[in-house]
PDB file of C-alpha atoms in Angstrom:
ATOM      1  CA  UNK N   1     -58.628   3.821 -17.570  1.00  0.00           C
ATOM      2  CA  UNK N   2     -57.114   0.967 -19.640  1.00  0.00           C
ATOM      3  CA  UNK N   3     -53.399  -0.038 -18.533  1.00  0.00           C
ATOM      4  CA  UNK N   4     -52.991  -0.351 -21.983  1.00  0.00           C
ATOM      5  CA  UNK N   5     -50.736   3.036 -22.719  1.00  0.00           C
ATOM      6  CA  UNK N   6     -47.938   1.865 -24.975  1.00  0.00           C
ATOM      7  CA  UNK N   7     -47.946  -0.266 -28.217  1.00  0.00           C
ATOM      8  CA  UNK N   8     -45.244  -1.601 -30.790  1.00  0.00           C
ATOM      9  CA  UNK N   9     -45.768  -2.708 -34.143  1.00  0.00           C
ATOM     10  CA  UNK N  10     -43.722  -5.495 -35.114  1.00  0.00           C
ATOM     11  CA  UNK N  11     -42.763  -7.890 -38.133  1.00  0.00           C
ATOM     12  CA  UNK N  12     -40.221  -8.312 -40.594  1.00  0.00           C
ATOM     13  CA  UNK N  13     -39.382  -6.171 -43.923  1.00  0.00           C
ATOM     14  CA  UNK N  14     -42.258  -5.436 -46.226  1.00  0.00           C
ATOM     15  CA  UNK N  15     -44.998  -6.320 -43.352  1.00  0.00           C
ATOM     16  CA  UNK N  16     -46.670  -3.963 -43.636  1.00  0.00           C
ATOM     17  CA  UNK N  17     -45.951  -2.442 -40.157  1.00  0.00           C
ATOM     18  CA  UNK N  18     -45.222   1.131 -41.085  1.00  0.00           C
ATOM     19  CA  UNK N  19     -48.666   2.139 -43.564  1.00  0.00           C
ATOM     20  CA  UNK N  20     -50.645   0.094 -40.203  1.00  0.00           C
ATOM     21  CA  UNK N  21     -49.427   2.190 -37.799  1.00  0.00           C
ATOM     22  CA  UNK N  22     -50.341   5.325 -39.346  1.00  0.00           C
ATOM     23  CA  UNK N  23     -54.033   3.848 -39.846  1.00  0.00           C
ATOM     24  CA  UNK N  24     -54.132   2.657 -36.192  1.00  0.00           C
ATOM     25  CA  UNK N  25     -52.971   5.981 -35.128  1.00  0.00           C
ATOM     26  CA  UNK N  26     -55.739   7.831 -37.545  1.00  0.00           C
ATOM     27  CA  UNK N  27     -58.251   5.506 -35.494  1.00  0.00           C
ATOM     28  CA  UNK N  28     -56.553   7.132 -31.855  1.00  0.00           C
ATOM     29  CA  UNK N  29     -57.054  10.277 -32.935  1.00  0.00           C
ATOM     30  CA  UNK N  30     -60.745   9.811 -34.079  1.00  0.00           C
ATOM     31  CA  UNK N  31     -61.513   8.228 -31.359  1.00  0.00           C
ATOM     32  CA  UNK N  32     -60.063  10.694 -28.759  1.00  0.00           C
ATOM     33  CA  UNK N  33     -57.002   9.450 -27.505  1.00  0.00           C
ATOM     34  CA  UNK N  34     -54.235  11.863 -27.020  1.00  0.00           C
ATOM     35  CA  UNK N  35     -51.149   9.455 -28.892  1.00  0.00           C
ATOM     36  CA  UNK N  36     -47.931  10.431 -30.344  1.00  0.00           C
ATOM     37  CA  UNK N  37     -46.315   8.038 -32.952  1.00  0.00           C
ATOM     38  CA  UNK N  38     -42.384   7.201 -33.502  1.00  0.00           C
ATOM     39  CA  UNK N  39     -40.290   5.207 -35.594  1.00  0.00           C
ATOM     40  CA  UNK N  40     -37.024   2.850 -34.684  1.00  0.00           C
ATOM     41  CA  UNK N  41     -34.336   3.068 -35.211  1.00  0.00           C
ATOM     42  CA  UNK N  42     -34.710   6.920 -35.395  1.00  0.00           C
ATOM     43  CA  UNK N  43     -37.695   9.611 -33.500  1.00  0.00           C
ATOM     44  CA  UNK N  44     -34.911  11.495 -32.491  1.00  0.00           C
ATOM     45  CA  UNK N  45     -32.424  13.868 -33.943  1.00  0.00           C
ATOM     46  CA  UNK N  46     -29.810  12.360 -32.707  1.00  0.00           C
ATOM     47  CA  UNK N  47     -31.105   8.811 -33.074  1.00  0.00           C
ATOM     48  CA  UNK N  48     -31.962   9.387 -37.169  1.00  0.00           C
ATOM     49  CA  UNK N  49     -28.167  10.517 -37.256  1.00  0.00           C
ATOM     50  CA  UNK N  50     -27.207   7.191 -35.573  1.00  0.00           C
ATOM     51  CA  UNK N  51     -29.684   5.255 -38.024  1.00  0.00           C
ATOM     52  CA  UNK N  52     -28.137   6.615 -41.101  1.00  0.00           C
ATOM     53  CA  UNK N  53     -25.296   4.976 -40.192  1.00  0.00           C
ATOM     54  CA  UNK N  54     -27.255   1.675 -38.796  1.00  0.00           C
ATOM     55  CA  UNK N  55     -29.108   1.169 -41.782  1.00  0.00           C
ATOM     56  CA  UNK N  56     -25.871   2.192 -44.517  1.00  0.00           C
ATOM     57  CA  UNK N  57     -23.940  -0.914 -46.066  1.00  0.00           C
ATOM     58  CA  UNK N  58     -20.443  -1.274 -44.251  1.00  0.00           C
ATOM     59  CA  UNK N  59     -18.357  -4.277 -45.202  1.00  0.00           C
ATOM     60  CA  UNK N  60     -16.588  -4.533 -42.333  1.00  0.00           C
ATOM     61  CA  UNK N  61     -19.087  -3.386 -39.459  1.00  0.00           C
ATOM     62  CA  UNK N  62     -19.532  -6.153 -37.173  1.00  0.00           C
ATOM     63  CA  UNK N  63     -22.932  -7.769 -35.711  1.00  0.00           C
ATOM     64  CA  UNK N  64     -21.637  -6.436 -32.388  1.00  0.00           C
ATOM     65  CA  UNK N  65     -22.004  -2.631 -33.615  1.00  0.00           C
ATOM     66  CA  UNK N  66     -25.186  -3.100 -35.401  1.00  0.00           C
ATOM     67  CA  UNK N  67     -26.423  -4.403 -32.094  1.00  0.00           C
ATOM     68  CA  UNK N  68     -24.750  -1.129 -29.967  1.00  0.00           C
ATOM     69  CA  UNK N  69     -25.769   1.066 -32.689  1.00  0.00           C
ATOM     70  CA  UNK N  70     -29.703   0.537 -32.400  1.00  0.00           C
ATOM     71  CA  UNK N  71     -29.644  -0.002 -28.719  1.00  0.00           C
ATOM     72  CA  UNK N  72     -28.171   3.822 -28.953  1.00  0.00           C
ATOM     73  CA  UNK N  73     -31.154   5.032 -31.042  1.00  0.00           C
ATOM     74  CA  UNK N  74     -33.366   3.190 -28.320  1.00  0.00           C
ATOM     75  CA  UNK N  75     -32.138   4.521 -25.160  1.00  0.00           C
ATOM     76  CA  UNK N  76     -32.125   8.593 -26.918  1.00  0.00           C
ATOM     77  CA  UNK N  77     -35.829   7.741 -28.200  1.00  0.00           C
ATOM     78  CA  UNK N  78     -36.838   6.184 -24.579  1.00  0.00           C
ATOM     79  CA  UNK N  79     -35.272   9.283 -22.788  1.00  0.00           C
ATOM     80  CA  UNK N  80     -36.699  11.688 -25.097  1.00  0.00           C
ATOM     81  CA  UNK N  81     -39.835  10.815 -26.012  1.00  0.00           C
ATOM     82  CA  UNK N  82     -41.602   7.619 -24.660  1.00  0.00           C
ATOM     83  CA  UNK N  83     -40.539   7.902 -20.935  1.00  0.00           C
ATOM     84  CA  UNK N  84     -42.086  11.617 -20.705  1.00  0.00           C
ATOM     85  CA  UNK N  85     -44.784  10.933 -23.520  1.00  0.00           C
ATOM     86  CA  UNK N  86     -46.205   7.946 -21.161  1.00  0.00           C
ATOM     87  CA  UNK N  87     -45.711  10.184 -17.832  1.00  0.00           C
ATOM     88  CA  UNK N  88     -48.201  12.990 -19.483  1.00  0.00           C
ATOM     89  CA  UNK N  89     -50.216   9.983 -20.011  1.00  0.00           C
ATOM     90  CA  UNK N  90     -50.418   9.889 -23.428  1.00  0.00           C
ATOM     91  CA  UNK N  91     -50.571   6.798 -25.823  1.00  0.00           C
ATOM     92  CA  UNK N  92     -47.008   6.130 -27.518  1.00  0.00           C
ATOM     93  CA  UNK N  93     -47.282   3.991 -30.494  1.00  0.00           C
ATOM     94  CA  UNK N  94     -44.119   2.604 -31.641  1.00  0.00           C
ATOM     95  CA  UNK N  95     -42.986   1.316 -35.167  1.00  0.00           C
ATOM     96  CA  UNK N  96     -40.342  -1.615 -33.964  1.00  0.00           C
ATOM     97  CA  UNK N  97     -39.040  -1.824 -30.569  1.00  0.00           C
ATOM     98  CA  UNK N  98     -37.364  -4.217 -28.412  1.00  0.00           C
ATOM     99  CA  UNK N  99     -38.900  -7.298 -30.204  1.00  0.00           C
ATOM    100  CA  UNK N 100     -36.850  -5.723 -33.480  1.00  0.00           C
ATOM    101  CA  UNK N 101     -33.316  -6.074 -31.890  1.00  0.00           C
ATOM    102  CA  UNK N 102     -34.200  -9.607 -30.547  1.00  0.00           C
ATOM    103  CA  UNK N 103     -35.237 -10.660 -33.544  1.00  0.00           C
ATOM    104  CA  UNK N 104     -33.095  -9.141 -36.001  1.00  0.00           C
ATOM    105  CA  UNK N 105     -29.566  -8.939 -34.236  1.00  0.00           C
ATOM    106  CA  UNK N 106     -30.421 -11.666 -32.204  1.00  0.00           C
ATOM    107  CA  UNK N 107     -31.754 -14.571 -34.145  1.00  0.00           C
ATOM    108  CA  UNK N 108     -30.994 -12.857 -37.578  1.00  0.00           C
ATOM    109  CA  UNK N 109     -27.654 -12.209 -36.735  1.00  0.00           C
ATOM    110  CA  UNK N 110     -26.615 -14.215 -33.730  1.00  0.00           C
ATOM    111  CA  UNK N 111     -26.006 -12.721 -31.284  1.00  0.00           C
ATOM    112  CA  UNK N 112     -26.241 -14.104 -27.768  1.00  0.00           C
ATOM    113  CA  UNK N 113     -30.334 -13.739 -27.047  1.00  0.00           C
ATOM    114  CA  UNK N 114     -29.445 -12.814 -23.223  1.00  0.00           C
ATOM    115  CA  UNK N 115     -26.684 -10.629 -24.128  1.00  0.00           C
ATOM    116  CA  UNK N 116     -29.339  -8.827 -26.160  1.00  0.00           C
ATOM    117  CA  UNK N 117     -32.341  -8.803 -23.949  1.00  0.00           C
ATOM    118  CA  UNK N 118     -29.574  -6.904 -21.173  1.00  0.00           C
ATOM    119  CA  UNK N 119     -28.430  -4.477 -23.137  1.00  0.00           C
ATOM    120  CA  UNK N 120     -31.918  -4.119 -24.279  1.00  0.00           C
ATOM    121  CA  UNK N 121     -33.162  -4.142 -20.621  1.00  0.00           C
ATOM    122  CA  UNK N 122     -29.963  -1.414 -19.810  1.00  0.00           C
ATOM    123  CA  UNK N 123     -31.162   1.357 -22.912  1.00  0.00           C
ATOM    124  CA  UNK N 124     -34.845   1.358 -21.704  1.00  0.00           C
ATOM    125  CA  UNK N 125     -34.545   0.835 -18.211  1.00  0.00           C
ATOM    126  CA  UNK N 126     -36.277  -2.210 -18.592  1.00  0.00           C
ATOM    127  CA  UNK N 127     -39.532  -0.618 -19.869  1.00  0.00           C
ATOM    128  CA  UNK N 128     -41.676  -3.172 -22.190  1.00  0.00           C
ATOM    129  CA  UNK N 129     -44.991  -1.979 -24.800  1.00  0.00           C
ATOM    130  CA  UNK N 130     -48.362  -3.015 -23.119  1.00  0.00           C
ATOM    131  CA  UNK N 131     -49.297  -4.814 -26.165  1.00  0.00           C
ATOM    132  CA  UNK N 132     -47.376  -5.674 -29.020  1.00  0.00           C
ATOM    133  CA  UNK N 133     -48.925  -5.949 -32.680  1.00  0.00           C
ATOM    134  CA  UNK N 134     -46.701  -8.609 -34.751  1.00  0.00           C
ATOM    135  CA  UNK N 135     -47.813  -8.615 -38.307  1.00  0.00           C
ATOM    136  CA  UNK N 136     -46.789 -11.860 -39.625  1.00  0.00           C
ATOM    137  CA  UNK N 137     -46.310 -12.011 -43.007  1.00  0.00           C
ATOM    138  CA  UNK N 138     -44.197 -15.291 -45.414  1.00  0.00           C
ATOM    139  CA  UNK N 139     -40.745 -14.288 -46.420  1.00  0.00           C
ATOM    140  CA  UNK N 140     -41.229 -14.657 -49.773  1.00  0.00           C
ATOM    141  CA  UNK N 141     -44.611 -12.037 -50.396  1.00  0.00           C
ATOM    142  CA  UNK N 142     -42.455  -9.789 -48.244  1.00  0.00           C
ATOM    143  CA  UNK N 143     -39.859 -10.054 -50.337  1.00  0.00           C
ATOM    144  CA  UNK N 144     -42.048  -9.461 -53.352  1.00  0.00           C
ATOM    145  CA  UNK N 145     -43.500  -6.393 -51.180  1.00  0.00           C
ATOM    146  CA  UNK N 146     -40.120  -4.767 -51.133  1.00  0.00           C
ATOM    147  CA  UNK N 147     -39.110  -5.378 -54.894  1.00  0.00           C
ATOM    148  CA  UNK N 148     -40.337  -2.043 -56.481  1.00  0.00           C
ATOM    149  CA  UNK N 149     -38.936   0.338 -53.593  1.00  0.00           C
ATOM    150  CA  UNK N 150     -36.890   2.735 -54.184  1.00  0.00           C
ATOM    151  CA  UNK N 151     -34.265   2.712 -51.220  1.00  0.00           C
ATOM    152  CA  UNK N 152     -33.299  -0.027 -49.867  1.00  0.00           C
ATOM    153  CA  UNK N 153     -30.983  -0.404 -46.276  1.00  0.00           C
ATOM    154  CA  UNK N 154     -28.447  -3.352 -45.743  1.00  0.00           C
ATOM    155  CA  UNK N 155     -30.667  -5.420 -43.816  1.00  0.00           C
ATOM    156  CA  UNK N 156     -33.186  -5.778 -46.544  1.00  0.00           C
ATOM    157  CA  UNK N 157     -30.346  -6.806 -48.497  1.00  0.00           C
ATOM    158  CA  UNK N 158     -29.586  -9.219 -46.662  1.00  0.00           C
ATOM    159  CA  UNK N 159     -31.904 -11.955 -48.662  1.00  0.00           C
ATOM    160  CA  UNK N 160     -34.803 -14.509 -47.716  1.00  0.00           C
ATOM    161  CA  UNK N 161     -32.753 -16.473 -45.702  1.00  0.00           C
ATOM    162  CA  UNK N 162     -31.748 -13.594 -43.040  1.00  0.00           C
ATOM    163  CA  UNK N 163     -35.566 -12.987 -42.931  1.00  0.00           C
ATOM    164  CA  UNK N 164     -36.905 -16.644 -42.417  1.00  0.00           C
ATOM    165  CA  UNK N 165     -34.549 -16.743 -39.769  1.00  0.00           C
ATOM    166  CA  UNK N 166     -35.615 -13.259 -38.021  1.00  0.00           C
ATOM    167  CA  UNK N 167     -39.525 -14.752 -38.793  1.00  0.00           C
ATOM    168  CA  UNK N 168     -38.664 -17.529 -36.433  1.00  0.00           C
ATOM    169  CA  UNK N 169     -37.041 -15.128 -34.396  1.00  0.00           C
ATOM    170  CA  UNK N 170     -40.763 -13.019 -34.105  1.00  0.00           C
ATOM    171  CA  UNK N 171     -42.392 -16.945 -33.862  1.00  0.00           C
ATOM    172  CA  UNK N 172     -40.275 -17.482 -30.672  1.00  0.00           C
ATOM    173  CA  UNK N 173     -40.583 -14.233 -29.167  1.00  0.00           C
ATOM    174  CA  UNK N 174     -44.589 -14.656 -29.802  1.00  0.00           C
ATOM    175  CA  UNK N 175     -44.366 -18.269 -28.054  1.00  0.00           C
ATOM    176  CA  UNK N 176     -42.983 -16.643 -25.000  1.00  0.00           C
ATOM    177  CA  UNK N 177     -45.087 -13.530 -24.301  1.00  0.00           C
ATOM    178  CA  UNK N 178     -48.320 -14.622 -25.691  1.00  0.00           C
ATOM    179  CA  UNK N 179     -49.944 -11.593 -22.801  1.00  0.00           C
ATOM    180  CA  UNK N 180     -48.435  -9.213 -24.663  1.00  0.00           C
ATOM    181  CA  UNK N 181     -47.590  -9.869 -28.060  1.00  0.00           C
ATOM    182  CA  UNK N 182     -50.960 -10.675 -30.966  1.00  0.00           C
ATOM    183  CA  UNK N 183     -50.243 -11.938 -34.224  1.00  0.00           C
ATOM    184  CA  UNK N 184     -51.641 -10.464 -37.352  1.00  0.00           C
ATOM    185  CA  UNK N 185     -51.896 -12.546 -40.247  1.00  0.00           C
ATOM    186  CA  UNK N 186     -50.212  -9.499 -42.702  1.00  0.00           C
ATOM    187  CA  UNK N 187     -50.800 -11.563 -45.510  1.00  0.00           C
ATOM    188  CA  UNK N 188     -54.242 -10.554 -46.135  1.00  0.00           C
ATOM    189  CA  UNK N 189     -55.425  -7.039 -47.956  1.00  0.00           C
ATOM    190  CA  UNK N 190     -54.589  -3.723 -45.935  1.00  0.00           C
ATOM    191  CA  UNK N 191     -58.311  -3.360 -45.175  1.00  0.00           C
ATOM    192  CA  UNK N 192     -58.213  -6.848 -43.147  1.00  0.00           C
ATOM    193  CA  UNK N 193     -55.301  -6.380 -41.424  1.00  0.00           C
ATOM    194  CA  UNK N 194     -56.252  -3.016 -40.285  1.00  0.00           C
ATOM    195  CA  UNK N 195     -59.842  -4.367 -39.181  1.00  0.00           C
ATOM    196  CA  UNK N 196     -58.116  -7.300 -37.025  1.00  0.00           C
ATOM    197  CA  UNK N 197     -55.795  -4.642 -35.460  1.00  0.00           C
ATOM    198  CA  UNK N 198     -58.693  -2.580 -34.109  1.00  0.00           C
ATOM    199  CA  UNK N 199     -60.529  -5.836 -33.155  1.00  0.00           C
ATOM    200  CA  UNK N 200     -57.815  -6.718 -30.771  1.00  0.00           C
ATOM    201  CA  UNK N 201     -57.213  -3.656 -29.031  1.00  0.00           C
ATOM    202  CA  UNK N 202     -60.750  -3.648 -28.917  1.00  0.00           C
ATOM    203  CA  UNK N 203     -60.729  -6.622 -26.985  1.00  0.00           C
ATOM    204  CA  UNK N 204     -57.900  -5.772 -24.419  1.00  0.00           C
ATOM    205  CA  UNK N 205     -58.580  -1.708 -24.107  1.00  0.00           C
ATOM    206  CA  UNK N 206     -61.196   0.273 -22.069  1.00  0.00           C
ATOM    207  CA  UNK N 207     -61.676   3.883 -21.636  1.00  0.00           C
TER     208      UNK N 207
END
């Protein structure tokens, strides 16, 4: 059986990450594999409580509670549903995960990358996906992406700068887990990008 049992999707706003995941999960499930599916921040009650008030504007909340705030969501979805998902041995399929925080409150924000990977490391027990999907995408066509939604949080507020910087956040991360993490060139039509998903788990998983 493949050791390949749990799998994030990755990449910045307008990505595409969300409509890919539901296709790659459609292609589980035909396939055979038993998988369930979540979302971060949220997959829990108590964690989409916690990410209505992640994702809500706050002038004064500070990068410090953004950072607790999400690592919160984390540790309830990890208890709740990956840890005992992945002990019936079922696929989990994440969309964002650890890579997220890193990237977003880490280099998007600033806080200290090790303080983040530990408090990261302290929510999940340490636990990391067996392959990571990062769908790559420029700044700019994500930022067109995102123009004709209807809600938008505070981080997608925050403007093409933020997400150039959390890009180069996903760039670095990529550099130094290139075992686990794949880019996907997201710039291309949903067709392709779904086709080069399967082609790399293809490629790493075995029945």
């Amino acid at each position: 059986m493949s050791n390949i049992r749990f799998i994030s999707f990755e990449g910045i706003d307008g990505s595409g990450k969300t409509t890919h995941v539901k296709s790659f999960c459609n292609y589980l499930i035909n396939r055979g594999i038993d998988v369930i599916s979540s979302r971060e921040p949220g997959g829990t009650p108590l964690g989409e409580d916690v990410r209505s008030f992640a994702l809500k504007q706050y002038a004064d909340k500070s990068k410090k509670t953004e950072l607790f705030l999400f690592e919160a969501c984390r540790a309830e979805l990890f208890k709740q549903v990956i840890a005992p998902a992945l002990q019936q041995g079922k696929m989990v399929v994440v969309d964002r995960f650890c890579d997220s925080t890193l990237a977003y409150q880490g280099y998007g924000n600033g806080n200290n990358l090790d303080t983040v990977k530990f408090v990261d490391d302290f929510a999940t027990d340490g636990l990391k996906p067996d392959l990571t999907f990062y769908l790559d995408i420029d700044p700019q066509k994500a930022l067109e992406r995102r123009a004709g939604r209807a809600v938008v949080d505070n981080i997608e507020e925050r403007g093409l700068e933020y997400q150039m910087r959390v890009r180069q956040g996903y760039l670095n991360i990529l550099r130094d887990n290139p075992n686990r993490v794949v880019l996907i060139d997201a710039n291309q039509s949903i067709d392709a990008v779904d086709k080069s998903i399967i082609s790399e788990f293809l490629q790493r998983y075995k029945d």
